[in-house]
mmCIF file of C-alpha atoms and ligand atoms in Angstrom:
data_model
loop_
_atom_site.group_PDB
_atom_site.id
_atom_site.type_symbol
_atom_site.label_atom_id
_atom_site.label_comp_id
_atom_site.label_asym_id
_atom_site.label_seq_id
_atom_site.Cartn_x
_atom_site.Cartn_y
_atom_site.Cartn_z
ATOM 1 C CA MET K 150 7.844 4.102 15.124
ATOM 2 C CA SER K 151 4.705 4.734 17.093
ATOM 3 C CA GLU K 152 3.056 2.294 19.442
ATOM 4 C CA PRO K 153 0.844 -0.076 17.425
ATOM 5 C CA THR K 154 -2.667 1.381 17.172
ATOM 6 C CA PHE K 155 -4.124 -2.091 17.782
ATOM 7 C CA PRO K 156 -3.276 -4.713 20.408
ATOM 8 C CA ILE K 157 -1.029 -7.694 19.669
ATOM 9 C CA ALA K 158 -1.928 -9.410 16.405
ATOM 10 C CA SER K 159 -3.216 -12.957 16.290
ATOM 11 C CA LEU K 160 -2.014 -15.408 13.677
ATOM 12 C CA THR K 161 -5.442 -17.030 13.518
ATOM 13 C CA VAL K 162 -7.153 -13.860 12.284
ATOM 14 C CA PRO K 163 -7.751 -14.205 8.518
ATOM 15 C CA VAL K 164 -5.768 -12.038 6.131
ATOM 16 C CA ILE K 165 -6.407 -11.354 2.459
ATOM 17 C CA ALA K 166 -3.182 -10.059 0.897
ATOM 18 C CA ILE K 167 -3.578 -8.029 -2.287
ATOM 19 C CA ASP K 168 -0.310 -7.124 -3.989
ATOM 20 C CA GLY K 169 0.502 -5.592 -7.317
ATOM 21 C CA PRO K 170 2.121 -2.693 -9.146
ATOM 22 C CA SER K 171 1.183 1.011 -8.978
ATOM 23 C CA ALA K 172 -2.252 2.011 -10.200
ATOM 24 C CA SER K 173 -3.406 -1.571 -10.728
ATOM 25 C CA GLY K 174 -6.545 -0.737 -8.757
ATOM 26 C CA LYS K 175 -5.553 -2.831 -5.761
ATOM 27 C CA GLY K 176 -6.277 -0.047 -3.253
ATOM 28 C CA THR K 177 -9.860 0.383 -4.447
ATOM 29 C CA VAL K 178 -10.459 -3.357 -4.708
ATOM 30 C CA ALA K 179 -8.900 -4.022 -1.288
ATOM 31 C CA GLN K 180 -10.984 -1.322 0.403
ATOM 32 C CA LEU K 181 -14.224 -2.625 -1.121
ATOM 33 C CA VAL K 182 -13.415 -6.225 -0.173
ATOM 34 C CA ALA K 183 -12.679 -5.088 3.393
ATOM 35 C CA GLU K 184 -15.956 -3.164 3.477
ATOM 36 C CA LYS K 185 -17.995 -6.128 2.197
ATOM 37 C CA LEU K 186 -16.476 -8.511 4.745
ATOM 38 C CA GLY K 187 -16.397 -5.986 7.594
ATOM 39 C CA PHE K 188 -12.612 -6.490 7.807
ATOM 40 C CA HIS K 189 -9.920 -3.980 8.746
ATOM 41 C CA TYR K 190 -7.886 -2.475 5.921
ATOM 42 C CA LEU K 191 -4.157 -1.833 5.721
ATOM 43 C CA ASP K 192 -2.861 0.493 3.011
ATOM 44 C CA SER K 193 0.827 -0.343 3.423
ATOM 45 C CA GLY K 194 1.841 2.073 0.645
ATOM 46 C CA ALA K 195 0.596 4.921 2.841
ATOM 47 C CA LEU K 196 3.308 4.057 5.379
ATOM 48 C CA TYR K 197 6.077 4.537 2.803
ATOM 49 C CA ARG K 198 4.404 7.735 1.612
ATOM 50 C CA ILE K 199 4.273 9.043 5.207
ATOM 51 C CA VAL K 200 7.977 8.308 5.646
ATOM 52 C CA ALA K 201 8.761 10.072 2.341
ATOM 53 C CA LEU K 202 6.837 13.150 3.499
ATOM 54 C CA ALA K 203 8.256 13.234 7.029
ATOM 55 C CA THR K 204 11.847 12.835 5.830
ATOM 56 C CA GLN K 205 11.420 15.484 3.156
ATOM 57 C CA GLN K 206 10.122 17.910 5.780
ATOM 58 C CA LYS K 207 13.254 17.237 7.851
ATOM 59 C CA ASN K 208 15.567 17.623 4.847
ATOM 60 C CA ILE K 209 16.652 13.985 5.069
ATOM 61 C CA ALA K 210 17.765 12.548 1.718
ATOM 62 C CA TRP K 211 15.589 9.615 0.592
ATOM 63 C CA ASP K 212 18.705 7.555 -0.203
ATOM 64 C CA ASP K 213 20.089 7.921 3.335
ATOM 65 C CA ALA K 214 18.900 4.549 4.713
ATOM 66 C CA LEU K 215 20.035 5.119 8.291
ATOM 67 C CA ALA K 216 18.574 8.615 8.673
ATOM 68 C CA VAL K 217 15.310 7.624 6.926
ATOM 69 C CA THR K 218 14.908 4.607 9.238
ATOM 70 C CA GLU K 219 15.712 6.578 12.395
ATOM 71 C CA CYS K 220 13.216 9.260 11.383
ATOM 72 C CA ALA K 221 10.532 6.622 10.697
ATOM 73 C CA LYS K 222 11.060 4.980 14.086
ATOM 74 C CA LYS K 223 10.231 8.280 15.795
ATOM 75 C CA LEU K 224 6.974 8.871 13.929
ATOM 76 C CA THR K 225 3.605 8.500 15.610
ATOM 77 C CA ILE K 226 1.165 7.502 12.878
ATOM 78 C CA ARG K 227 -2.598 7.352 13.311
ATOM 79 C CA PHE K 228 -5.180 6.027 10.860
ATOM 80 C CA ASN K 229 -8.872 6.808 10.963
ATOM 81 C CA ASN K 230 -10.808 5.355 8.029
ATOM 82 C CA ASP K 231 -9.314 7.062 4.956
ATOM 83 C CA GLN K 232 -7.551 9.760 6.949
ATOM 84 C CA VAL K 233 -3.887 9.600 7.947
ATOM 85 C CA TYR K 234 -2.444 11.639 10.803
ATOM 86 C CA LEU K 235 1.012 12.364 12.181
ATOM 87 C CA GLN K 236 1.218 13.256 15.816
ATOM 88 C CA GLU K 237 3.591 16.150 16.486
ATOM 89 C CA GLY K 238 3.671 16.828 20.220
ATOM 90 C CA ASP K 239 0.081 17.460 21.249
ATOM 91 C CA VAL K 240 -0.979 18.202 17.688
ATOM 92 C CA LEU K 241 -2.518 15.600 15.359
ATOM 93 C CA LYS K 242 -1.748 16.728 11.807
ATOM 94 C CA ASP K 243 -3.943 15.473 8.953
ATOM 95 C CA ILE K 244 -1.540 14.540 6.125
ATOM 96 C CA SER K 245 -4.029 12.534 4.031
ATOM 97 C CA ASP K 246 -3.834 14.811 0.987
ATOM 98 C CA GLU K 247 -0.133 15.620 1.261
ATOM 99 C CA ILE K 248 0.909 11.961 1.042
ATOM 100 C CA ARG K 249 -1.272 11.290 -2.024
ATOM 101 C CA THR K 250 0.684 13.468 -4.463
ATOM 102 C CA GLU K 251 2.716 11.965 -7.308
ATOM 103 C CA ALA K 252 5.872 13.420 -5.698
ATOM 104 C CA MET K 253 5.241 11.441 -2.504
ATOM 105 C CA GLY K 254 4.496 8.307 -4.546
ATOM 106 C CA LYS K 255 7.920 8.715 -6.109
ATOM 107 C CA GLY K 256 9.511 9.406 -2.723
ATOM 108 C CA ALA K 257 7.767 6.380 -1.218
ATOM 109 C CA SER K 258 9.238 4.098 -3.849
ATOM 110 C CA GLN K 259 12.708 5.526 -3.095
ATOM 111 C CA VAL K 260 12.557 5.102 0.699
ATOM 112 C CA ALA K 261 10.928 1.675 0.243
ATOM 113 C CA VAL K 262 14.211 0.199 -1.086
ATOM 114 C CA HIS K 263 15.797 0.344 2.400
ATOM 115 C CA ALA K 264 15.715 -3.030 4.177
ATOM 116 C CA SER K 265 16.171 -1.314 7.565
ATOM 117 C CA LEU K 266 13.073 0.819 6.998
ATOM 118 C CA ARG K 267 11.019 -2.177 5.855
ATOM 119 C CA ALA K 268 12.040 -4.047 9.002
ATOM 120 C CA ALA K 269 11.115 -1.050 11.171
ATOM 121 C CA LEU K 270 7.613 -0.984 9.654
ATOM 122 C CA LEU K 271 6.878 -4.691 10.187
ATOM 123 C CA ASP K 272 5.435 -4.576 13.730
ATOM 124 C CA LEU K 273 3.124 -1.724 12.851
ATOM 125 C CA GLN K 274 1.811 -3.661 9.826
ATOM 126 C CA HIS K 275 1.331 -6.865 11.865
ATOM 127 C CA SER K 276 -0.654 -4.881 14.441
ATOM 128 C CA PHE K 277 -3.423 -4.392 11.855
ATOM 129 C CA ARG K 278 -4.190 -8.130 11.964
ATOM 130 C CA GLN K 279 -7.273 -7.834 14.123
ATOM 131 C CA ALA K 280 -10.556 -9.776 14.320
ATOM 132 C CA PRO K 281 -12.673 -10.307 12.355
ATOM 133 C CA GLY K 282 -10.017 -10.052 9.618
ATOM 134 C CA LEU K 283 -7.713 -7.893 7.547
ATOM 135 C CA VAL K 284 -7.375 -6.957 3.907
ATOM 136 C CA ALA K 285 -3.824 -5.714 3.319
ATOM 137 C CA ASP K 286 -2.673 -4.057 0.113
ATOM 138 C CA GLY K 287 0.866 -3.407 -1.050
ATOM 139 C CA ARG K 288 3.818 -5.017 -2.775
ATOM 140 C CA ASP K 289 4.983 -7.593 -0.222
ATOM 141 C CA MET K 290 1.859 -8.423 1.785
ATOM 142 C CA GLY K 291 1.723 -12.043 0.603
ATOM 143 C CA THR K 292 5.467 -12.612 0.342
ATOM 144 C CA VAL K 293 6.971 -10.956 3.435
ATOM 145 C CA VAL K 294 4.523 -9.264 5.806
ATOM 146 C CA PHE K 295 1.740 -11.887 5.901
ATOM 147 C CA PRO K 296 3.264 -14.999 4.278
ATOM 148 C CA ASN K 297 0.582 -17.171 5.919
ATOM 149 C CA ALA K 298 -2.331 -15.083 4.589
ATOM 150 C CA GLN K 299 -5.467 -17.181 3.924
ATOM 151 C CA LEU K 300 -5.790 -15.687 0.431
ATOM 152 C CA LYS K 301 -3.190 -13.986 -1.746
ATOM 153 C CA ILE K 302 -4.129 -12.015 -4.834
ATOM 154 C CA PHE K 303 -1.720 -10.471 -7.327
ATOM 155 C CA LEU K 304 -3.641 -7.727 -9.079
ATOM 156 C CA THR K 305 -2.125 -6.278 -12.199
ATOM 157 C CA ALA K 306 -2.813 -4.560 -15.526
ATOM 158 C CA SER K 307 -0.734 -3.403 -18.482
ATOM 159 C CA THR K 308 1.360 -0.256 -17.985
ATOM 160 C CA GLU K 309 -0.781 1.688 -20.485
ATOM 161 C CA VAL K 310 -4.027 0.816 -18.730
ATOM 162 C CA ARG K 311 -2.537 1.679 -15.341
ATOM 163 C CA ALA K 312 -1.182 5.002 -16.635
ATOM 164 C CA THR K 313 -4.610 5.842 -18.065
ATOM 165 C CA ARG K 314 -6.265 5.055 -14.723
ATOM 166 C CA ARG K 315 -3.754 7.181 -12.806
ATOM 167 C CA TYR K 316 -4.212 10.031 -15.331
ATOM 168 C CA GLN K 317 -7.985 9.943 -14.893
ATOM 169 C CA GLN K 318 -7.684 9.769 -11.099
ATOM 170 C CA LEU K 319 -5.540 12.911 -11.069
ATOM 171 C CA LEU K 320 -7.902 14.779 -13.400
ATOM 172 C CA ALA K 321 -10.834 13.823 -11.187
ATOM 173 C CA LYS K 322 -8.970 15.292 -8.207
ATOM 174 C CA ASN K 323 -8.181 18.486 -10.210
ATOM 175 C CA GLN K 324 -4.469 17.738 -9.918
ATOM 176 C CA PRO K 325 -1.999 18.446 -12.749
ATOM 177 C CA ALA K 326 -1.657 15.414 -15.016
ATOM 178 C CA ASN K 327 0.520 14.640 -18.018
ATOM 179 C CA PHE K 328 -0.013 11.184 -19.516
ATOM 180 C CA ASP K 329 3.546 10.745 -20.850
ATOM 181 C CA ASN K 330 5.106 11.713 -17.522
ATOM 182 C CA ILE K 331 2.764 9.379 -15.649
ATOM 183 C CA LEU K 332 3.655 6.488 -17.964
ATOM 184 C CA LEU K 333 7.369 7.135 -17.531
ATOM 185 C CA ASP K 334 6.999 7.440 -13.779
ATOM 186 C CA LEU K 335 5.075 4.141 -13.549
ATOM 187 C CA GLN K 336 7.741 2.373 -15.605
ATOM 188 C CA GLU K 337 10.477 3.769 -13.328
ATOM 189 C CA ARG K 338 8.576 2.789 -10.196
ATOM 190 C CA ASP K 339 7.821 -0.724 -11.485
ATOM 191 C CA ALA K 340 11.509 -1.218 -12.298
ATOM 192 C CA ARG K 341 12.599 0.022 -8.848
ATOM 193 C CA ASP K 342 9.959 -2.057 -7.002
ATOM 194 C CA LYS K 343 10.844 -5.231 -8.929
ATOM 195 C CA SER K 344 14.619 -4.918 -8.806
ATOM 196 C CA ARG K 345 15.207 -3.938 -5.177
ATOM 197 C CA ALA K 346 16.989 -6.487 -2.990
ATOM 198 C CA SER K 347 14.591 -6.162 -0.053
ATOM 199 C CA ALA K 348 11.015 -7.437 -0.501
ATOM 200 C CA PRO K 349 10.835 -6.859 -4.275
ATOM 201 C CA LEU K 350 7.494 -6.791 -6.051
ATOM 202 C CA VAL K 351 6.956 -10.446 -7.022
ATOM 203 C CA MET K 352 3.926 -12.633 -7.126
ATOM 204 C CA ALA K 353 3.866 -15.130 -4.238
ATOM 205 C CA ASN K 354 3.951 -18.783 -5.388
ATOM 206 C CA ASP K 355 0.537 -19.400 -3.873
ATOM 207 C CA ALA K 356 -1.079 -16.157 -5.118
ATOM 208 C CA ILE K 357 -3.930 -15.938 -7.614
ATOM 209 C CA LEU K 358 -3.186 -13.720 -10.603
ATOM 210 C CA LEU K 359 -5.889 -11.207 -11.459
ATOM 211 C CA GLU K 360 -5.367 -9.313 -14.740
ATOM 212 C CA THR K 361 -7.617 -6.255 -14.701
ATOM 213 C CA ASP K 362 -7.115 -4.735 -18.186
ATOM 214 C CA ASN K 363 -10.612 -5.895 -19.089
ATOM 215 C CA LEU K 364 -12.069 -6.229 -15.622
ATOM 216 C CA GLY K 365 -14.140 -3.598 -13.816
ATOM 217 C CA ILE K 366 -13.684 -2.864 -10.119
ATOM 218 C CA SER K 367 -16.847 -4.661 -9.009
ATOM 219 C CA GLU K 368 -15.959 -7.756 -11.067
ATOM 220 C CA ALA K 369 -12.492 -7.820 -9.475
ATOM 221 C CA VAL K 370 -14.048 -7.444 -6.017
ATOM 222 C CA ASP K 371 -16.442 -10.334 -6.729
ATOM 223 C CA ILE K 372 -13.599 -12.593 -7.885
ATOM 224 C CA VAL K 373 -11.631 -11.873 -4.691
ATOM 225 C CA LEU K 374 -14.714 -12.558 -2.547
ATOM 226 C CA GLN K 375 -15.502 -15.799 -4.399
ATOM 227 C CA ASN K 376 -11.938 -17.002 -3.948
ATOM 228 C CA TYR K 377 -12.059 -16.132 -0.268
ATOM 229 C CA GLN K 378 -15.321 -18.062 0.210
ATOM 230 C CA ARG K 379 -13.764 -21.023 -1.566
ATOM 231 C CA LYS K 380 -10.693 -20.903 0.696
ATOM 232 C CA ILE K 381 -12.588 -20.691 3.955
ATOM 233 C CA CYS K 382 -15.097 -23.389 2.943
ATOM 234 C CA LYS K 383 -12.295 -25.906 2.273
HETATM 235 O O1 CDP B 8 -0.669 4.224 -5.241
HETATM 236 P P1 CDP B 8 0.489 3.412 -5.710
HETATM 237 O O2 CDP B 8 0.151 1.981 -5.963
HETATM 238 O O3 CDP B 8 1.272 4.049 -6.779
HETATM 239 O O4 CDP B 8 1.510 3.413 -4.537
HETATM 240 P P2 CDP B 8 1.348 2.970 -3.054
HETATM 241 O O5 CDP B 8 0.686 1.641 -2.923
HETATM 242 O O6 CDP B 8 0.791 4.089 -2.238
HETATM 243 O O7 CDP B 8 2.881 2.772 -2.657
HETATM 244 C C1 CDP B 8 3.832 3.789 -2.856
HETATM 245 C C2 CDP B 8 5.192 3.142 -3.003
HETATM 246 O O8 CDP B 8 5.531 2.488 -1.773
HETATM 247 C C3 CDP B 8 5.276 2.058 -4.067
HETATM 248 O O9 CDP B 8 5.696 2.573 -5.320
HETATM 249 C C4 CDP B 8 6.297 1.066 -3.518
HETATM 250 O O10 CDP B 8 7.586 1.386 -3.945
HETATM 251 C C5 CDP B 8 6.237 1.281 -2.029
HETATM 252 N N1 CDP B 8 5.575 0.181 -1.338
HETATM 253 C C6 CDP B 8 6.336 -0.899 -0.957
HETATM 254 O O11 CDP B 8 7.517 -0.946 -1.232
HETATM 255 N N2 CDP B 8 5.788 -1.915 -0.248
HETATM 256 C C7 CDP B 8 4.491 -1.914 0.062
HETATM 257 N N3 CDP B 8 3.991 -2.919 0.764
HETATM 258 C C8 CDP B 8 3.666 -0.836 -0.341
HETATM 259 C C9 CDP B 8 4.239 0.198 -1.069
#
């Protein structure tokens, strides 16, 4: 894995951990919360997507834990706002669009089952904990990566609502979209994320549950911000 982009993380820097299943809206909510607070943002799912892409390009099978982990350790990953880059020699390759496909989402959830890979990605994720604060989104932010986060949110919605959101996102990006396939894929991914032995998708004991079936993005953002204010004013 590449050298951390940021210097050594400090445990006193506040973290807001936002976990939840695919297409629950956590990425959008987390980014907006980070923007409002002027905090850094970690999209941990992007890391698993990058590994899925890099291993596919090297013809490494996603179920080969050892080869996937070794490949990941050699990657030099760079983030710049929304853009994601892989350094290959002197060349910085923009892979932002390539990692956002449904195929890479599926691949990410397959490589993400490997405990060795998850361990290899820990230091890089911790390195995002920089002043004035971090909003981290994923599946295990509040349970494994930042267990001492100041605020933990578990953002979820029904499978149908999430499938509809993902369907509309793909249409908006002019990407091929089939509602039934998306629904099936979400169900498969949820099952894999929840049942894996290493860092499964579970709500942390001290997390706040946010059901977003009937909640707009800005309302969800406001609730997270209010809860954060409450926590830091204690
Ligand atoms: O966009 P979507 O929520 O579908 O996925 P993502 O957040 O980009 O993550 C892609 C996949 O990576 C997920 O389906 C998870 O299996 C895995 N992942 C994980 O295991 N742990 C994380 N902290 C983040 C993502």
